[in-house]
Coordinates of N, CA and C in Angstrom, one line a residue:
X1 N -0.3 2.1 26.0 CA -0.3 0.6 25.5 C 0.6 0.5 24.2
X2 N 1.5 -0.7 24.3 CA 2.3 -1.1 23.3 C 2.0 -2.4 22.7
X3 N 1.7 -2.3 21.4 CA 1.3 -3.6 20.7 C 2.7 -4.3 20.3
X4 N 2.8 -5.7 20.6 CA 3.9 -6.4 20.2 C 3.4 -7.4 19.3
X5 N 3.7 -7.4 17.9 CA 3.2 -8.4 16.8 C 4.1 -9.5 16.8
X6 N 3.5 -10.6 16.1 CA 4.4 -11.6 16.0 C 5.2 -11.3 14.6
X7 N 6.2 -12.1 14.4 CA 7.0 -11.8 13.3 C 6.2 -12.1 11.9
X8 N 6.6 -11.2 11.0 CA 5.8 -11.2 9.7 C 6.7 -10.8 8.5
X9 N 6.6 -11.5 7.4 CA 7.5 -11.1 6.3 C 6.4 -10.9 5.1
X10 N 6.3 -9.8 4.6 CA 5.4 -9.3 3.5 C 5.9 -9.9 2.4
X11 N 4.8 -10.8 1.7 CA 5.1 -11.4 0.6 C 5.1 -10.4 -0.7
X12 N 6.0 -10.6 -1.6 CA 6.2 -9.7 -2.7 C 4.9 -9.4 -3.7
X13 N 4.2 -10.6 -3.8 CA 3.0 -10.4 -4.6 C 1.9 -9.6 -3.9
X14 N 1.8 -9.8 -2.6 CA 1.0 -8.9 -1.8 C 1.2 -7.5 -1.8
X15 N 2.6 -7.2 -1.8 CA 3.0 -5.9 -1.9 C 2.7 -5.2 -3.3
X16 N 3.0 -6.0 -4.3 CA 2.7 -5.4 -5.7 C 1.2 -5.3 -5.9
X17 N 0.4 -6.2 -5.4 CA -1.1 -6.0 -5.6 C -1.6 -4.9 -4.8
X18 N -1.2 -4.7 -3.5 CA -1.6 -3.7 -2.6 C -1.1 -2.2 -3.2
X19 N 0.1 -2.2 -3.6 CA 0.6 -0.9 -4.0 C 0.0 -0.5 -5.4
X20 N -0.1 -1.4 -6.3 CA -0.7 -1.1 -7.5 C -2.2 -0.8 -7.4
X21 N -2.9 -1.4 -6.5 CA -4.5 -1.2 -6.1 C -4.4 0.4 -5.7
X22 N -3.6 0.7 -4.8 CA -3.5 1.9 -4.1 C -3.1 3.1 -5.2
X23 N -2.3 2.9 -6.0 CA -2.0 3.7 -7.0 C -3.2 4.1 -8.1
X24 N -3.8 2.9 -8.4 CA -4.8 3.1 -9.4 C -6.0 3.7 -8.7
X25 N -6.2 3.6 -7.5 CA -7.3 4.1 -6.8 C -7.0 5.8 -6.6
X26 N -5.8 6.0 -6.4 CA -5.3 7.4 -6.3 C -5.5 8.2 -7.6
X27 N -5.1 7.4 -8.6 CA -5.1 8.1 -10.0 C -6.3 7.6 -10.9
X28 N -7.3 7.7 -10.3 CA -8.6 7.2 -11.0 C -8.9 7.9 -12.2
X29 N -8.5 9.4 -12.2 CA -8.5 10.1 -13.4 C -8.0 9.7 -14.7
X30 N -7.0 8.6 -14.6 CA -6.5 8.1 -15.8 C -7.5 7.5 -16.6
X31 N -8.6 6.7 -16.0 CA -9.5 6.2 -16.5 C -10.4 7.1 -17.4
X32 N -10.5 8.3 -16.7 CA -11.4 9.4 -17.6 C -10.7 9.8 -18.8
X33 N -9.2 9.9 -18.8 CA -8.5 10.2 -20.0 C -8.7 9.1 -21.1
X34 N -8.6 7.8 -20.5 CA -8.9 6.7 -21.3 C -10.1 6.7 -22.1
X35 N -11.3 7.1 -21.3 CA -12.5 7.1 -22.0 C -12.6 8.3 -22.9
X36 N -12.0 9.4 -22.6 CA -11.9 10.7 -23.4 C -11.2 10.3 -24.9
X37 N -10.2 9.6 -24.8 CA -9.5 9.2 -26.0 C -10.4 8.3 -26.9
X38 N -11.0 7.3 -26.1 CA -12.0 6.4 -26.8 C -13.1 7.1 -27.4
X39 N -13.5 8.2 -26.8 CA -14.7 8.9 -27.5 C -14.3 9.6 -28.6
X40 N -13.0 9.7 -29.0 CA -12.7 10.2 -30.3 C -13.2 9.4 -31.4
X41 N -13.6 8.3 -31.1 CA -14.2 7.4 -32.2 C -15.6 7.9 -32.7
X42 N -16.3 8.8 -31.9 CA -17.5 9.4 -32.4 C -17.3 10.6 -33.1
X43 N -16.1 11.2 -33.0 CA -15.7 12.4 -33.8 C -15.2 11.8 -35.2
X44 N -14.3 11.0 -35.2 CA -13.9 10.5 -36.4 C -13.8 9.0 -36.2
X45 N -14.9 8.3 -36.7 CA -15.1 6.8 -36.6 C -13.8 6.0 -37.1
X46 N -13.1 5.6 -36.2 CA -11.8 4.8 -36.5 C -11.5 4.0 -35.3
X47 N -11.2 2.6 -35.5 CA -10.9 1.7 -34.3 C -9.7 2.2 -33.8
X48 N -8.9 2.9 -34.4 CA -7.4 3.2 -33.9 C -7.5 3.9 -32.5
X49 N -8.6 4.8 -32.4 CA -8.9 5.4 -31.1 C -8.8 4.6 -30.0
X50 N -9.5 3.5 -30.0 CA -9.7 2.6 -29.0 C -8.7 1.6 -28.8
X51 N -8.1 1.2 -29.8 CA -6.7 0.3 -30.0 C -5.6 1.3 -29.3
X52 N -5.4 2.5 -29.8 CA -4.4 3.2 -29.2 C -4.5 3.6 -27.7
X53 N -5.8 3.8 -27.5 CA -6.0 4.3 -25.9 C -5.8 3.0 -24.9
X54 N -6.3 1.9 -25.5 CA -6.1 0.5 -24.7 C -4.6 0.3 -24.6
X55 N -3.7 0.5 -25.7 CA -2.4 0.1 -25.5 C -1.9 1.1 -24.6
X56 N -2.1 2.4 -24.6 CA -1.7 3.4 -23.7 C -2.1 3.0 -22.2
X57 N -3.2 2.6 -22.0 CA -3.6 2.2 -20.7 C -2.9 0.9 -20.3
X58 N -2.7 0.1 -21.1 CA -2.0 -1.1 -20.7 C -0.5 -0.9 -20.4
X59 N 0.1 0.1 -21.1 CA 1.4 0.5 -20.8 C 1.6 1.3 -19.5
X60 N 0.5 2.1 -19.3 CA 0.5 2.7 -18.0 C 0.4 1.8 -16.9
X61 N -0.3 0.8 -16.9 CA -0.3 -0.2 -15.8 C 0.8 -1.0 -15.7
X62 N 1.5 -1.4 -16.8 CA 2.6 -2.1 -16.9 C 3.8 -1.3 -16.3
X63 N 3.8 0.1 -16.5 CA 4.8 0.8 -15.9 C 4.9 0.8 -14.4
X64 N 3.5 0.8 -13.9 CA 3.5 0.7 -12.4 C 3.8 -0.6 -11.7
X65 N 3.4 -1.7 -12.6 CA 3.6 -2.9 -12.1 C 5.3 -3.1 -12.1
X66 N 5.9 -2.8 -13.1 CA 7.4 -2.7 -13.2 C 8.1 -2.1 -12.0
X67 N 7.5 -0.9 -11.8 CA 8.0 -0.1 -10.6 C 8.1 -0.8 -9.3
X68 N 6.8 -1.4 -9.0 CA 6.7 -2.1 -7.8 C 7.2 -3.3 -7.8
X69 N 7.5 -4.1 -8.7 CA 8.3 -5.2 -8.9 C 9.8 -4.9 -8.7
X70 N 10.1 -3.8 -9.2 CA 11.6 -3.4 -9.1 C 11.9 -3.0 -7.7
X71 N 11.0 -2.4 -6.9 CA 11.3 -2.1 -5.5 C 11.6 -3.5 -4.7
X72 N 11.0 -4.6 -5.1 CA 11.1 -5.8 -4.5 C 12.6 -6.3 -4.7
X73 N 13.3 -5.8 -5.6 CA 14.5 -6.1 -6.1 C 15.6 -5.3 -5.6
X74 N 15.4 -4.0 -5.3 CA 16.3 -2.9 -5.0 C 16.8 -3.2 -3.3
X75 N 18.0 -2.8 -3.3 CA 18.5 -3.0 -2.0 C 17.9 -2.0 -0.8
X76 N 17.5 -0.8 -1.5 CA 16.9 0.2 -0.5 C 15.5 -0.3 0.1
X77 N 14.9 -1.2 -0.7 CA 13.6 -1.7 -0.4 C 13.6 -3.2 0.3
X78 N 14.7 -3.7 0.3 CA 14.8 -5.0 1.1 C 14.2 -5.1 2.5
X79 N 14.3 -4.0 3.2 CA 13.8 -4.2 4.6 C 12.4 -4.4 4.7
X80 N 11.6 -3.9 3.7 CA 10.1 -4.1 3.7 C 9.9 -5.6 3.6
X81 N 10.7 -6.4 2.9 CA 10.5 -7.8 2.7 C 11.2 -8.7 3.7
X82 N 11.7 -8.3 4.7 CA 12.4 -9.1 5.8 C 11.4 -9.4 6.9
X83 N 11.7 -10.7 7.4 CA 10.9 -11.0 8.6 C 11.1 -10.1 9.7
X84 N 10.0 -9.4 10.1 CA 10.1 -8.4 11.2 C 8.9 -8.6 12.1
X85 N 9.1 -8.1 13.4 CA 8.1 -7.8 14.4 C 7.9 -6.5 14.5
X86 N 6.7 -6.0 15.0 CA 6.6 -4.7 15.1 C 6.1 -4.3 16.6
X87 N 6.5 -3.1 17.0 CA 6.0 -2.5 18.4 C 5.2 -1.3 17.9
X88 N 4.0 -1.2 18.2 CA 3.1 -0.1 17.9 C 2.5 0.4 19.1
X89 N 2.9 1.9 19.0 CA 2.2 2.5 20.2 C 1.5 3.9 19.5
X90 N 1.1 4.8 20.4 CA 0.5 6.0 20.0 C 1.6 7.0 19.5
X91 N 2.7 6.8 19.8 CA 4.0 7.7 19.4 C 4.6 7.3 18.1
X92 N 4.8 5.9 17.9 CA 5.6 5.5 17.0 C 5.4 4.0 16.6
X93 N 6.0 3.6 15.5 CA 5.9 2.2 15.1 C 7.4 1.9 15.0
X94 N 7.8 0.8 15.8 CA 9.2 0.1 15.8 C 9.0 -1.1 14.9
X95 N 10.0 -1.0 14.0 CA 10.1 -2.1 13.0 C 11.4 -2.8 13.6
X96 N 11.2 -4.1 13.9 CA 12.3 -4.8 14.7 C 12.8 -6.1 13.9
X97 N 14.0 -6.2 13.5 CA 14.6 -7.3 12.8 C 14.8 -8.3 13.7
X98 N 15.3 -7.9 14.9 CA 15.6 -8.8 16.1 C 15.5 -8.1 17.3
X99 N 16.0 -8.6 18.5 CA 15.9 -8.0 19.8 C 16.8 -6.7 19.8
X100 N 18.0 -6.6 18.9 CA 18.8 -5.5 19.1 C 18.8 -4.6 17.8
X101 N 18.3 -5.0 16.8 CA 18.2 -4.2 15.6 C 16.6 -3.7 15.2
X102 N 16.5 -2.5 15.1 CA 15.2 -1.9 14.8 C 15.3 -0.6 14.3
X103 N 14.2 -0.1 13.7 CA 14.0 1.2 13.3 C 12.8 1.9 13.6
X104 N 12.8 3.0 14.2 CA 11.7 3.7 14.6 C 10.9 4.4 13.5
X105 N 9.5 4.5 13.4 CA 9.0 5.3 12.4 C 7.8 6.1 13.1
X106 N 8.0 7.4 13.1 CA 7.0 8.2 13.7 C 5.8 8.2 12.8
X107 N 4.7 8.4 13.5 CA 3.3 8.5 12.8 C 3.2 9.6 11.8
X108 N 3.9 10.7 12.0 CA 4.0 11.7 10.9 C 4.6 11.5 9.6
X109 N 5.3 10.2 9.6 CA 5.9 9.7 8.2 C 4.9 9.0 7.5
X110 N 3.7 8.7 8.1 CA 2.7 8.0 7.5 C 1.8 8.9 6.8
X111 N 1.5 8.8 5.5 CA 0.7 9.7 4.8 C -0.8 9.5 4.8
X112 N -1.1 8.0 4.9 CA -2.5 7.7 4.9 C -2.5 6.1 5.2
X113 N -3.6 5.7 5.6 CA -3.8 4.2 6.0 C -5.3 3.9 5.4
X114 N -5.3 2.5 5.3 CA -6.5 1.8 5.1 C -6.7 0.6 5.9
X115 N -8.1 0.2 6.2 CA -8.3 -1.1 6.8 C -9.0 -1.8 5.9
X116 N -8.6 -3.1 5.7 CA -9.4 -4.0 4.8 C -10.0 -4.9 5.7
X117 N -10.7 -6.0 5.2 CA -11.4 -6.9 6.1 C -10.6 -7.8 6.8
X118 N -9.3 -8.0 6.6 CA -8.4 -8.8 7.4 C -6.8 -8.0 7.4
X119 N -6.8 -6.8 7.3 CA -5.6 -6.1 7.4 C -5.6 -4.7 7.7
X120 N -4.6 -4.0 7.9 CA -4.3 -2.7 7.9 C -3.1 -2.4 7.0
X121 N -3.1 -1.4 6.3 CA -2.1 -0.8 5.4 C -1.7 0.5 5.6
X122 N -0.5 0.9 6.1 CA -0.1 2.4 6.3 C 0.8 2.5 5.2
X123 N 0.5 3.8 4.5 CA 1.4 4.1 3.3 C 2.4 5.4 3.8
X124 N 3.6 5.1 3.7 CA 4.6 6.2 3.9 C 4.8 7.0 2.6
X125 N 4.7 6.2 1.5 CA 4.8 6.9 0.1 C 4.2 6.0 -0.9
X126 N 4.3 6.3 -2.2 CA 3.6 5.3 -3.2 C 4.3 4.0 -3.1
X127 N 5.5 4.1 -3.0 CA 6.2 2.5 -3.0 C 6.5 2.0 -1.7
X128 N 6.5 2.7 -0.6 CA 6.8 2.2 0.9 C 5.5 2.1 1.7
X129 N 5.2 0.9 2.1 CA 4.0 0.6 2.8 C 4.3 -0.3 3.9
X130 N 3.5 -0.2 5.0 CA 3.5 -1.3 6.0 C 2.1 -2.1 6.0
X131 N 2.2 -3.3 5.8 CA 1.0 -4.2 5.6 C 0.9 -5.0 6.9
X132 N -0.1 -5.0 7.7 CA -0.3 -5.6 8.9 C -1.6 -6.5 8.8
X133 N -1.4 -7.9 8.4 CA -2.5 -8.7 8.6 C -2.9 -8.9 10.0
X134 N -4.3 -9.1 10.0 CA -4.8 -9.4 11.6 C -4.2 -10.6 12.3
X135 N -3.7 -11.5 11.5 CA -3.2 -12.8 12.1 C -1.9 -12.6 12.9
X136 N -1.2 -11.4 12.7 CA 0.1 -11.0 13.5 C -0.1 -10.5 14.8
X137 N -1.4 -10.1 15.0 CA -1.8 -9.6 16.4 C -2.1 -10.6 17.2
X138 N -1.8 -10.5 18.5 CA -2.1 -11.5 19.5 C -3.6 -11.7 19.9
X139 N -4.4 -10.9 19.9 CA -5.7 -10.7 20.2 C -6.6 -9.8 19.7
X140 N -7.8 -9.7 19.7 CA -8.8 -8.7 19.0 C -8.6 -7.3 19.7
X141 N -8.2 -7.3 21.0 CA -8.1 -6.0 21.7 C -6.7 -5.2 21.0
X142 N -5.9 -5.8 20.5 CA -4.8 -5.1 19.9 C -5.2 -4.7 18.5
X143 N -6.0 -5.3 17.8 CA -6.6 -4.9 16.7 C -7.4 -3.6 16.8
X144 N -8.3 -3.5 17.8 CA -9.2 -2.5 18.1 C -8.2 -1.3 18.6
X145 N -7.2 -1.5 19.4 CA -6.3 -0.4 19.8 C -5.7 0.3 18.5
X146 N -5.2 -0.6 17.6 CA -4.6 0.0 16.3 C -5.5 0.7 15.6
X147 N -6.8 0.2 15.6 CA -8.0 1.0 14.8 C -8.2 2.3 15.5
X148 N -8.1 2.3 16.7 CA -8.4 3.4 17.6 C -7.2 4.5 17.3
X149 N -6.0 4.0 17.3 CA -4.9 5.1 17.2 C -5.1 5.6 15.7
X150 N -5.4 4.7 14.6 CA -5.5 5.3 13.4 C -6.7 6.3 13.2
X151 N -7.6 6.1 13.9 CA -8.8 6.9 13.8 C -8.4 8.4 14.7
X152 N -7.8 8.4 15.6 CA -7.3 9.5 16.5 C -6.4 10.3 15.5
X153 N -5.5 9.5 14.9 CA -4.6 10.2 14.0 C -5.0 10.9 12.8
X154 N -6.3 10.5 12.5 CA -7.3 10.9 11.3 C -6.9 10.0 10.1
X155 N -6.3 8.9 10.1 CA -6.1 8.3 8.9 C -7.1 7.4 8.4
X156 N -8.2 6.9 9.2 CA -9.2 6.2 8.8 C -10.6 6.8 9.5
X157 N -11.5 6.8 8.7 CA -12.7 7.3 9.3 C -13.6 6.4 10.2
X158 N -14.5 6.7 10.9 CA -15.4 5.9 11.7 C -16.0 5.0 11.0

């Protein structure tokens, strides 16, 4: 079965929020480092431990926000923000700009995937992702098919 989606353009704000959330979820241990530095207050009572750790944490998050905002401006990342339709099968995902221009993406290029309450997100790298809101699919069966493919490929759990 091949699922043909409606045309969709990924909004840059959605991309930045999704990518930042994924990186912060992946790098949860940064929060432990923050807490460990803040715990220095109990060794040598000084508010600079907490102030310094908070500044470092804000700079870390700002670094990733700038990285993802930069991807939206780079020529190499422009394809993710163009209006495209997708043809999804169990062998590959075809990203189509129009009837004649397209780019195949094999499933082995996908590192992981998540299913939200109203979307699927497929991650090829930290900065490259495919965001499929359920509204681009034509019916409920197509959503179930994509979910089944993602389960078979081991990207999402039952």
